[in-house]
Structures are given as structure tokens and as C-alpha cells.
Amino acid sequence: ISQLLSGKTDTLSYTTPEEELVDASCDGSVFILTSKQWGTKSLFQHIQRNDGPNGMRRESLISSIRWEVDSHLDYWTKLATHTITAPFFPFEIEDLSSILQNRVQTLNKKYQGVHWKRLEVSHAAIKHAVGMDHVEYLDLYQQNDGSGEEDQSVVALITFSTSGAHALDNNALWQTLRTRLMSGTRRRPGLTLKVDLDNNSKETVFRWCDRANGGVEDCEEEWRS
């Protein structure tokens, strides 16, 4: 990877778990994700200095990230001048909500006409699934110094998922959909599977629905989770 970073090669060689040596051509492009180790310090420092992510200057942030990554590399393997640095911000609740919705849409299209006529998951069910009861979040705070000790307070600048989008892999709603599909739940290609939130019990409700000739929707509850 260091050779790729320095621009000395466009081929990545690696060994598979079966101990097979593979040479992969990157065709001039390679994505190195360093958010777990390098670049996060610079990113969070800039968020705090600018009272949140919206006020940050892109050029300053990129320069800081490149310096941080370079400091972890040897002199001869520093980032080449042609290397593009793209800051990757932590995922907030709204981001996870959008990602989960896209996953549901992909699942809907994949099994449409086979398992269901349509899969519809309500906005309330999505928001509940990515809420703080189901995903571990972390707050980045900024301390506001007042004139006295009693005037000091803290403000949450950003609240983000500690494991990024990986938090959705074991998400209760997503796992229920996947588990039910894999376990051979009954297929009803002529009906719409609707997923909604029971506001009283806070359970996720799965129902098969159809519209009669009069336009009145008739639903049968399948399961809850």
C-alpha cells in the first residue's frame, strides 16, 4: 500500500486466505480509508475549532489530514502530490436513516414479485431502528466558558455512530427482515408487506396488506419484533 500511496506503482499485490498471491491493477485509482486510525484527530479538532462541521474550511481540513497521515508514514512513502484527500465525516442519525432506507429499497426491488408485491417501511419505523436505543452514538462536546463557574456549559457539536454504517449490519429491523427471508417465511407476491411502528408498545409491526375493489385497505398482522 505504501508504494501505491507514493505513486510508485498502480498494482496492489496481496495474499488470499487460501495463500494465493494476487496482483490487482488499480488502474490509477485506489481508495485508502484511514478513518479508524489516521485523520480522525484532525477532523475532530476542526469540528471543535469551528463550533461544528458546517463552519470548517475545506482547504485547511485537507491540509491537516494529509499532514497527520504523512506523519504515520516513512519519509519515502508519504502521500504523492497527485493523491486526492477526501474528508469523510462521521455518520449521524440522519445519515444512518438514509442508508437504511436505501437498503430497504434495494431489498424491495430484489424480492419484488417473489416474496411480496412491494415492501414498505414507514419513516417512523426507520427512525426508531436507528435511534439511540438501537445504535451506539457518541457526542463531541464543546465547552462554553462563561464569566463564572456557574456560567460554564457544554454544547454537543455532533452526535455520531461509533461504528459508522456497520451499526446497521446487526440492526434489529434489518436483521428481522433478513432472518425472515432466509428462514423461508411465506411468500405472498400479490400483497404488500408493510412495516410500521406501534407507538404504544414501540414494537415494529409487520403486516400483509391489499386493497379491495372499493379501495379500502385490508391488512393482516404477520409478526412483531
Coordinates of N, CA and C in Angstrom, one line a residue, residues 5-225:
L5 N 0.6 4.6 -2.3 CA 0.4 6.0 -1.8 C 1.5 6.9 -2.3
S6 N 2.7 6.4 -2.6 CA 3.8 7.3 -3.1 C 3.7 7.4 -4.6
G7 N 2.8 6.7 -5.2 CA 2.7 6.8 -6.7 C 3.7 6.0 -7.5
K8 N 4.4 5.1 -6.8 CA 5.5 4.3 -7.4 C 5.0 3.1 -8.2
T9 N 3.7 2.7 -8.0 CA 3.1 1.6 -8.7 C 1.6 1.8 -8.7
D10 N 1.0 1.1 -9.7 CA -0.5 1.1 -9.7 C -1.1 -0.3 -9.6
T11 N -0.2 -1.2 -9.1 CA -0.6 -2.6 -8.8 C -0.5 -3.0 -7.4
L12 N -1.5 -3.6 -6.8 CA -1.6 -4.0 -5.5 C -1.5 -5.5 -5.4
S13 N -0.4 -6.0 -4.7 CA -0.3 -7.4 -4.5 C -0.7 -7.8 -3.1
Y14 N -1.4 -8.9 -3.0 CA -1.8 -9.4 -1.7 C -2.0 -10.9 -1.7
T15 N -2.0 -11.5 -0.5 CA -2.2 -13.0 -0.4 C -3.6 -13.3 0.1
T16 N -4.3 -14.1 -0.5 CA -5.7 -14.5 0.0 C -5.6 -15.5 1.1
P17 N -6.7 -15.7 1.9 CA -6.7 -16.6 3.0 C -6.3 -18.1 2.5
E18 N -6.4 -18.3 1.2 CA -6.0 -19.6 0.7 C -4.5 -19.6 0.3
E19 N -3.8 -18.5 0.7 CA -2.4 -18.4 0.4 C -2.1 -18.3 -1.1
E20 N -3.0 -17.7 -1.8 CA -2.8 -17.5 -3.2 C -2.4 -16.0 -3.4
L21 N -1.3 -15.8 -4.2 CA -0.8 -14.4 -4.4 C -1.6 -13.8 -5.6
V22 N -2.1 -12.6 -5.4 CA -2.9 -12.0 -6.4 C -2.3 -10.6 -6.6
D23 N -2.2 -10.3 -7.9 CA -1.8 -8.9 -8.3 C -3.0 -8.2 -8.9
A24 N -3.4 -7.2 -8.3 CA -4.6 -6.4 -8.7 C -4.2 -5.1 -9.3
S25 N -4.6 -4.8 -10.5 CA -4.4 -3.4 -11.1 C -5.4 -2.4 -10.6
C26 N -4.9 -1.3 -10.1 CA -5.8 -0.3 -9.5 C -6.2 0.7 -10.6
D27 N -5.6 0.6 -11.8 CA -5.9 1.4 -13.0 C -5.8 2.9 -12.6
G28 N -4.8 3.2 -11.8 CA -4.5 4.6 -11.5 C -5.3 5.2 -10.3
S29 N -6.3 4.4 -9.8 CA -7.1 4.9 -8.7 C -7.1 3.8 -7.6
V30 N -7.0 4.3 -6.3 CA -7.1 3.4 -5.2 C -7.6 4.2 -4.0
F31 N -8.5 3.6 -3.3 CA -9.1 4.3 -2.1 C -8.6 3.7 -0.9
I32 N -7.9 4.6 -0.1 CA -7.4 4.2 1.2 C -8.2 4.8 2.3
L33 N -9.0 4.0 3.1 CA -9.8 4.5 4.1 C -9.0 4.5 5.4
T34 N -8.8 5.7 6.0 CA -8.0 5.8 7.2 C -8.7 6.2 8.4
S35 N -10.0 6.3 8.3 CA -10.8 6.9 9.4 C -10.7 6.3 10.7
K36 N -10.3 5.0 10.8 CA -10.2 4.3 12.0 C -8.9 4.7 12.8
Q37 N -7.9 5.1 12.0 CA -6.6 5.4 12.7 C -6.1 6.7 12.4
W38 N -6.0 7.1 11.1 CA -5.4 8.4 10.7 C -6.5 9.4 10.2
G39 N -6.3 10.6 10.6 CA -7.2 11.7 10.1 C -8.3 12.1 11.0
T40 N -8.7 11.2 11.9 CA -9.8 11.5 12.8 C -9.4 12.6 13.8
K41 N -8.2 12.6 14.3 CA -7.8 13.7 15.2 C -7.9 15.0 14.6
S42 N -7.5 15.2 13.3 CA -7.6 16.4 12.6 C -9.0 16.8 12.4
L43 N -9.8 15.8 12.0 CA -11.2 16.1 11.7 C -12.0 16.6 13.0
F44 N -11.8 16.0 14.1 CA -12.5 16.4 15.3 C -12.0 17.7 15.8
Q45 N -10.7 18.0 15.7 CA -10.1 19.2 16.1 C -10.8 20.4 15.3
H46 N -10.9 20.2 14.0 CA -11.5 21.2 13.2 C -13.0 21.4 13.5
I47 N -13.7 20.4 13.8 CA -15.1 20.5 14.2 C -15.2 21.3 15.5
Q48 N -14.4 21.1 16.4 CA -14.4 21.9 17.7 C -14.0 23.3 17.5
R49 N -13.0 23.5 16.7 CA -12.5 24.9 16.5 C -13.5 25.8 15.7
N50 N -14.3 25.1 14.9 CA -15.3 25.9 14.1 C -16.7 25.7 14.6
D51 N -16.9 25.3 15.9 CA -18.2 25.2 16.5 C -19.2 24.3 15.7
G52 N -18.6 23.2 15.1 CA -19.5 22.3 14.4 C -18.9 22.1 13.0
P53 N -19.4 21.1 12.3 CA -18.9 20.7 11.0 C -19.2 21.7 9.8
N54 N -20.3 22.6 10.0 CA -20.7 23.4 9.0 C -19.7 24.6 8.7
G55 N -19.0 25.0 9.7 CA -18.1 26.2 9.5 C -16.7 25.9 9.1
M56 N -16.4 24.6 8.8 CA -15.0 24.3 8.5 C -14.6 24.7 7.1
R57 N -13.3 25.1 7.0 CA -12.7 25.4 5.7 C -12.1 24.2 5.1
R58 N -12.5 23.8 4.0 CA -12.1 22.5 3.3 C -10.6 22.5 3.1
E59 N -10.0 23.5 2.6 CA -8.5 23.5 2.4 C -7.7 23.3 3.6
S60 N -8.1 23.9 4.7 CA -7.4 23.8 6.0 C -7.5 22.4 6.5
L61 N -8.8 21.8 6.4 CA -9.0 20.5 6.9 C -8.2 19.4 6.1
I62 N -8.2 19.5 4.8 CA -7.5 18.6 3.9 C -6.0 18.6 4.2
S63 N -5.5 19.9 4.4 CA -4.0 20.0 4.7 C -3.7 19.4 6.0
S64 N -4.5 19.5 7.0 CA -4.3 18.9 8.3 C -4.3 17.4 8.3
I65 N -5.3 16.9 7.5 CA -5.4 15.4 7.4 C -4.2 14.8 6.7
R66 N -3.8 15.5 5.6 CA -2.6 15.0 4.9 C -1.4 15.0 5.7
W67 N -1.2 16.0 6.6 CA -0.1 16.1 7.5 C -0.1 15.0 8.5
E68 N -1.3 14.7 9.0 CA -1.5 13.6 10.0 C -1.2 12.3 9.4
V69 N -1.7 12.0 8.2 CA -1.4 10.7 7.5 C 0.1 10.6 7.2
D70 N 0.7 11.6 6.7 CA 2.1 11.6 6.4 C 3.0 11.3 7.6
S71 N 2.5 11.8 8.7 CA 3.3 11.7 10.0 C 3.4 10.2 10.4
H72 N 2.5 9.4 9.9 CA 2.5 8.0 10.2 C 3.2 7.1 9.2
L73 N 3.6 7.8 8.1 CA 4.3 7.1 7.0 C 5.8 7.4 7.0
D74 N 6.6 6.5 6.5 CA 8.0 6.8 6.3 C 8.3 7.9 5.3
Y75 N 9.5 8.5 5.4 CA 9.8 9.6 4.5 C 9.5 9.3 3.0
W76 N 9.9 8.1 2.6 CA 9.8 7.7 1.2 C 8.4 7.2 0.8
T77 N 7.5 7.2 1.7 CA 6.2 6.7 1.3 C 5.1 7.7 1.7
K78 N 5.5 8.9 1.7 CA 4.5 10.0 2.0 C 3.5 10.1 0.8
L79 N 2.4 10.7 1.1 CA 1.4 10.9 0.0 C 2.0 11.6 -1.2
A80 N 1.8 11.1 -2.4 CA 2.2 11.7 -3.6 C 1.4 13.0 -3.8
T81 N 2.0 13.9 -4.6 CA 1.3 15.2 -4.9 C 0.0 15.0 -5.6
H82 N -0.1 13.9 -6.4 CA -1.4 13.6 -7.2 C -2.5 13.0 -6.4
T83 N -2.2 12.6 -5.1 CA -3.1 12.0 -4.3 C -4.2 12.9 -3.8
I84 N -5.5 12.5 -4.0 CA -6.6 13.4 -3.6 C -7.1 12.9 -2.2
T85 N -7.2 13.9 -1.3 CA -7.7 13.6 0.1 C -9.2 14.0 0.1
A86 N -10.0 13.1 0.5 CA -11.5 13.4 0.6 C -11.9 13.2 2.1
P87 N -12.2 14.2 2.8 CA -12.6 14.1 4.2 C -13.9 13.3 4.3
F88 N -14.0 12.4 5.2 CA -15.2 11.5 5.4 C -15.7 11.7 6.8
F89 N -16.9 12.4 6.9 CA -17.4 12.8 8.2 C -18.2 11.6 8.8
P90 N -18.2 11.6 10.2 CA -18.9 10.5 10.9 C -20.4 10.5 10.6
F91 N -21.0 9.4 10.6 CA -22.4 9.2 10.3 C -23.2 9.6 11.5
E92 N -24.2 10.6 11.3 CA -25.1 11.0 12.3 C -26.4 10.2 12.1
I93 N -27.4 10.4 12.9 CA -28.7 9.7 12.9 C -29.3 9.8 11.5
E94 N -29.3 11.0 11.0 CA -30.0 11.2 9.7 C -29.3 10.4 8.6
D95 N -27.9 10.3 8.7 CA -27.2 9.5 7.7 C -27.6 8.1 7.7
L96 N -27.6 7.5 8.9 CA -28.0 6.1 9.1 C -29.4 5.8 8.6
S97 N -30.3 6.8 8.9 CA -31.7 6.7 8.4 C -31.7 6.6 6.9
S98 N -31.0 7.4 6.2 CA -30.9 7.4 4.8 C -30.3 6.1 4.2
I99 N -29.3 5.6 4.9 CA -28.6 4.4 4.4 C -29.6 3.2 4.6
L100 N -30.2 3.1 5.7 CA -31.1 2.0 6.0 C -32.3 2.1 5.0
Q101 N -32.8 3.3 4.7 CA -33.9 3.4 3.7 C -33.5 2.9 2.4
N102 N -32.2 3.2 2.0 CA -31.7 2.7 0.7 C -31.6 1.2 0.7
R103 N -31.1 0.6 1.8 CA -31.0 -0.8 1.9 C -32.4 -1.5 1.8
V104 N -33.4 -0.9 2.4 CA -34.8 -1.4 2.3 C -35.2 -1.4 0.8
Q105 N -35.0 -0.3 0.1 CA -35.4 -0.1 -1.2 C -34.7 -1.2 -2.1
T106 N -33.4 -1.4 -1.9 CA -32.7 -2.5 -2.6 C -33.3 -3.8 -2.4
L107 N -33.6 -4.1 -1.1 CA -34.3 -5.4 -0.7 C -35.6 -5.5 -1.4
N108 N -36.4 -4.4 -1.4 CA -37.7 -4.4 -2.0 C -37.6 -4.8 -3.5
K109 N -36.7 -4.2 -4.2 CA -36.6 -4.5 -5.7 C -36.1 -5.9 -5.9
K110 N -35.2 -6.4 -5.1 CA -34.6 -7.7 -5.3 C -35.7 -8.8 -5.2
Y111 N -36.6 -8.7 -4.2 CA -37.6 -9.7 -4.0 C -39.0 -9.4 -4.4
Q112 N -39.1 -8.3 -5.2 CA -40.4 -7.8 -5.6 C -41.0 -8.8 -6.6
G113 N -42.2 -9.2 -6.4 CA -42.9 -10.2 -7.3 C -42.5 -11.6 -6.9
V114 N -41.7 -11.8 -5.9 CA -41.3 -13.2 -5.4 C -41.8 -13.4 -4.0
H115 N -41.3 -12.5 -3.1 CA -41.7 -12.6 -1.7 C -42.9 -11.6 -1.4
W116 N -43.0 -10.6 -2.2 CA -44.0 -9.6 -1.9 C -44.3 -8.8 -3.2
K117 N -45.4 -8.1 -3.2 CA -45.7 -7.2 -4.3 C -44.9 -5.9 -4.1
R118 N -44.7 -5.5 -2.9 CA -44.0 -4.3 -2.5 C -43.6 -4.4 -1.1
L119 N -42.5 -3.9 -0.7 CA -42.1 -3.8 0.7 C -42.1 -2.3 1.1
E120 N -42.8 -1.9 2.1 CA -42.9 -0.5 2.5 C -42.6 -0.4 4.0
V121 N -41.6 0.3 4.3 CA -41.2 0.5 5.7 C -41.4 2.0 6.0
S122 N -42.2 2.3 7.0 CA -42.5 3.7 7.4 C -41.3 4.5 7.9
H123 N -41.4 5.8 7.8 CA -40.4 6.7 8.2 C -40.2 6.5 9.8
A124 N -41.3 6.3 10.5 CA -41.3 6.2 11.9 C -40.5 4.9 12.3
A125 N -40.7 3.8 11.5 CA -40.0 2.6 11.8 C -38.5 2.7 11.6
I126 N -38.2 3.4 10.5 CA -36.8 3.7 10.2 C -36.1 4.5 11.3
K127 N -36.7 5.6 11.7 CA -36.2 6.5 12.7 C -36.0 5.7 14.0
H128 N -37.0 4.9 14.3 CA -36.9 4.1 15.6 C -35.7 3.1 15.5
A129 N -35.5 2.5 14.4 CA -34.5 1.5 14.2 C -33.1 2.0 14.3
V130 N -32.9 3.3 13.9 CA -31.6 3.9 14.0 C -31.4 4.8 15.2
G131 N -32.4 4.8 16.1 CA -32.4 5.7 17.3 C -31.4 5.2 18.3
M132 N -31.3 6.0 19.4 CA -30.2 5.7 20.4 C -30.5 4.4 21.2
D133 N -31.7 3.9 21.1 CA -32.0 2.6 21.8 C -31.4 1.4 21.0
H134 N -31.1 1.6 19.7 CA -30.6 0.5 18.9 C -29.2 0.7 18.3
V135 N -28.7 1.9 18.4 CA -27.4 2.2 17.8 C -26.6 3.0 18.8
E136 N -25.3 2.7 19.0 CA -24.4 3.3 19.9 C -23.9 4.6 19.3
Y137 N -24.2 5.7 19.9 CA -23.7 7.0 19.4 C -22.8 7.7 20.5
L138 N -22.0 8.6 19.9 CA -21.0 9.3 20.8 C -21.2 10.8 20.5
D139 N -21.1 11.6 21.5 CA -21.3 13.1 21.4 C -19.9 13.7 21.4
L140 N -19.6 14.7 20.5 CA -18.4 15.5 20.6 C -18.9 16.9 21.1
Y141 N -18.3 17.2 22.3 CA -18.8 18.4 23.0 C -17.8 19.6 22.9
Q142 N -18.3 20.8 23.0 CA -17.5 22.0 23.1 C -17.9 22.7 24.4
Q143 N -17.0 23.1 25.2 CA -17.2 23.8 26.4 C -17.3 25.3 26.2
N144 N -18.4 25.9 26.7 CA -18.6 27.3 26.6 C -18.2 27.9 28.0
D145 N -17.1 28.7 28.0 CA -16.6 29.3 29.2 C -17.3 30.6 29.5
G146 N -18.1 30.6 30.6 CA -18.7 31.9 31.0 C -17.8 32.7 31.9
S147 N -18.4 33.7 32.5 CA -17.6 34.6 33.4 C -17.4 33.9 34.7
G148 N -18.3 33.0 35.1 CA -18.1 32.3 36.4 C -18.3 30.8 36.2
E149 N -18.0 30.1 37.2 CA -18.1 28.6 37.1 C -19.5 28.2 36.8
E150 N -20.5 28.9 37.3 CA -21.9 28.6 37.1 C -22.4 28.9 35.7
D151 N -21.6 29.7 35.0 CA -22.0 30.1 33.6 C -21.4 29.1 32.6
Q152 N -20.5 28.2 33.0 CA -19.9 27.3 32.0 C -20.9 26.2 31.7
S153 N -20.9 25.8 30.4 CA -21.8 24.8 29.9 C -21.1 24.1 28.7
V154 N -21.7 23.0 28.3 CA -21.2 22.2 27.2 C -22.3 22.1 26.1
V155 N -21.8 22.1 24.9 CA -22.7 22.0 23.8 C -22.3 20.8 22.9
A156 N -23.2 20.0 22.5 CA -22.9 18.9 21.6 C -22.8 19.4 20.2
L157 N -21.6 19.3 19.6 CA -21.3 19.8 18.3 C -21.8 18.8 17.2
I158 N -21.6 17.5 17.5 CA -22.0 16.4 16.6 C -22.2 15.1 17.4
T159 N -23.3 14.4 17.0 CA -23.6 13.1 17.6 C -23.5 12.1 16.5
F160 N -22.6 11.1 16.6 CA -22.3 10.2 15.5 C -22.2 8.8 16.0
S161 N -22.4 7.9 15.0 CA -22.4 6.4 15.3 C -20.9 6.0 15.5
T162 N -20.7 5.3 16.6 CA -19.3 4.9 17.0 C -18.8 3.8 16.0
S163 N -19.7 3.1 15.3 CA -19.2 2.1 14.3 C -19.6 2.4 12.9
G164 N -20.0 3.7 12.7 CA -20.4 4.1 11.3 C -21.6 3.3 10.8
A165 N -21.6 3.0 9.5 CA -22.7 2.3 8.9 C -22.7 0.8 9.3
H166 N -21.6 0.3 9.9 CA -21.6 -1.1 10.3 C -22.6 -1.3 11.4
A167 N -23.1 -0.3 12.1 CA -24.1 -0.4 13.1 C -25.4 -1.0 12.5
L168 N -25.6 -0.8 11.2 CA -26.8 -1.3 10.6 C -26.8 -2.8 10.3
D169 N -25.6 -3.4 10.3 CA -25.4 -4.8 10.0 C -26.2 -5.7 11.0
N170 N -26.1 -5.3 12.3 CA -26.8 -6.0 13.3 C -28.0 -5.3 13.8
N171 N -28.5 -4.4 13.0 CA -29.7 -3.6 13.4 C -30.9 -4.6 13.5
A172 N -31.8 -4.3 14.5 CA -32.9 -5.2 14.8 C -33.9 -5.3 13.6
L173 N -34.2 -4.1 13.0 CA -35.2 -4.1 11.9 C -34.6 -4.8 10.7
W174 N -33.3 -4.5 10.4 CA -32.7 -5.1 9.2 C -32.5 -6.6 9.4
Q175 N -32.1 -7.0 10.6 CA -31.9 -8.4 10.9 C -33.2 -9.2 10.8
T176 N -34.3 -8.6 11.3 CA -35.6 -9.3 11.2 C -36.0 -9.5 9.8
L177 N -35.8 -8.5 8.9 CA -36.2 -8.7 7.5 C -35.4 -9.8 6.9
R178 N -34.0 -9.7 7.1 CA -33.1 -10.7 6.5 C -33.4 -12.1 7.1
T179 N -33.6 -12.2 8.4 CA -33.8 -13.5 9.0 C -35.1 -14.2 8.5
R180 N -36.1 -13.4 8.4 CA -37.4 -13.9 8.0 C -37.3 -14.4 6.5
L181 N -36.6 -13.7 5.7 CA -36.4 -14.1 4.3 C -35.6 -15.4 4.2
M182 N -34.5 -15.5 5.0 CA -33.7 -16.7 5.0 C -34.3 -17.9 5.6
S183 N -35.3 -17.7 6.5 CA -35.9 -18.8 7.2 C -37.1 -19.3 6.5
G184 N -37.3 -18.8 5.3 CA -38.4 -19.3 4.5 C -39.8 -18.9 4.8
T185 N -39.9 -17.6 5.3 CA -41.2 -17.1 5.6 C -42.2 -17.2 4.4
R186 N -43.4 -17.3 4.6 CA -44.3 -17.5 3.5 C -44.3 -16.3 2.5
R187 N -44.3 -16.7 1.2 CA -44.2 -15.7 0.1 C -45.6 -15.3 -0.3
R188 N -45.8 -14.0 -0.4 CA -47.1 -13.5 -0.8 C -46.9 -12.4 -1.9
P189 N -46.5 -12.9 -3.1 CA -46.2 -11.9 -4.2 C -47.3 -11.0 -4.6
G190 N -48.5 -11.3 -4.2 CA -49.6 -10.4 -4.6 C -50.0 -9.4 -3.5
L191 N -49.3 -9.4 -2.4 CA -49.6 -8.5 -1.3 C -48.4 -7.6 -0.9
T192 N -48.7 -6.5 -0.3 CA -47.7 -5.5 0.1 C -47.3 -5.8 1.6
L193 N -46.0 -6.0 1.9 CA -45.6 -6.1 3.2 C -45.3 -4.7 3.8
K194 N -46.1 -4.3 4.8 CA -45.9 -3.0 5.4 C -45.3 -3.1 6.8
V195 N -44.3 -2.3 7.0 CA -43.6 -2.3 8.3 C -43.8 -1.0 9.0
D196 N -44.3 -1.0 10.2 CA -44.6 0.3 10.8 C -44.3 0.2 12.3
L197 N -44.3 1.3 13.0 CA -44.0 1.3 14.4 C -45.3 1.5 15.2
D198 N -45.5 0.6 16.2 CA -46.6 0.7 17.2 C -46.2 1.7 18.2
N199 N -46.9 2.9 18.2 CA -46.5 4.0 19.1 C -46.7 3.7 20.6
N200 N -47.6 2.7 20.9 CA -47.8 2.4 22.3 C -46.8 1.4 22.8
S201 N -46.6 0.3 22.1 CA -45.6 -0.7 22.6 C -44.2 -0.5 22.1
K202 N -44.0 0.4 21.1 CA -42.7 0.7 20.5 C -42.2 -0.6 19.8
E203 N -43.1 -1.5 19.4 CA -42.7 -2.7 18.6 C -42.8 -2.4 17.1
T204 N -42.0 -3.1 16.4 CA -42.1 -2.9 14.9 C -43.1 -4.0 14.4
V205 N -44.1 -3.6 13.7 CA -45.2 -4.4 13.3 C -45.1 -4.7 11.8
F206 N -45.2 -6.0 11.4 CA -45.1 -6.4 10.0 C -46.5 -6.9 9.6
R207 N -47.1 -6.3 8.5 CA -48.4 -6.7 8.1 C -48.5 -6.9 6.6
W208 N -49.3 -7.9 6.2 CA -49.6 -8.1 4.8 C -50.8 -7.3 4.4
C209 N -50.7 -6.5 3.4 CA -51.9 -5.6 3.0 C -52.3 -5.7 1.6
D210 N -53.6 -5.5 1.3 CA -54.1 -5.5 0.0 C -55.3 -4.5 -0.1
R211 N -55.5 -4.0 -1.2 CA -56.6 -3.1 -1.4 C -57.7 -3.8 -2.2
A212 N -58.9 -3.8 -1.6 CA -60.1 -4.4 -2.3 C -60.5 -3.5 -3.4
N213 N -61.5 -4.0 -4.2 CA -62.0 -3.2 -5.3 C -62.5 -1.8 -4.9
G214 N -63.0 -1.7 -3.7 CA -63.5 -0.4 -3.2 C -62.5 0.5 -2.8
G215 N -61.2 0.1 -2.8 CA -60.1 1.0 -2.4 C -59.8 0.9 -1.0
V216 N -60.5 0.1 -0.2 CA -60.3 0.0 1.2 C -59.2 -1.0 1.5
E217 N -58.2 -0.6 2.3 CA -57.0 -1.5 2.5 C -57.3 -2.5 3.6
D218 N -57.0 -3.7 3.3 CA -57.2 -4.8 4.3 C -55.9 -5.4 4.7
C219 N -55.6 -5.4 6.0 CA -54.2 -5.8 6.4 C -54.3 -7.0 7.4
E220 N -53.4 -7.8 7.4 CA -53.3 -9.0 8.3 C -51.9 -8.9 9.0
E221 N -51.9 -8.9 10.3 CA -50.6 -8.8 11.0 C -49.9 -10.1 10.9
E222 N -48.6 -10.1 10.6 CA -47.8 -11.3 10.4 C -46.9 -11.6 11.7
W223 N -46.2 -10.5 12.1 CA -45.4 -10.7 13.3 C -45.0 -9.3 13.9
R224 N -44.4 -9.4 15.1 CA -43.9 -8.2 15.7 C -42.5 -8.4 16.2
S225 N -41.7 -7.4 16.4 CA -40.4 -7.5 16.9 C -40.0 -6.3 17.7

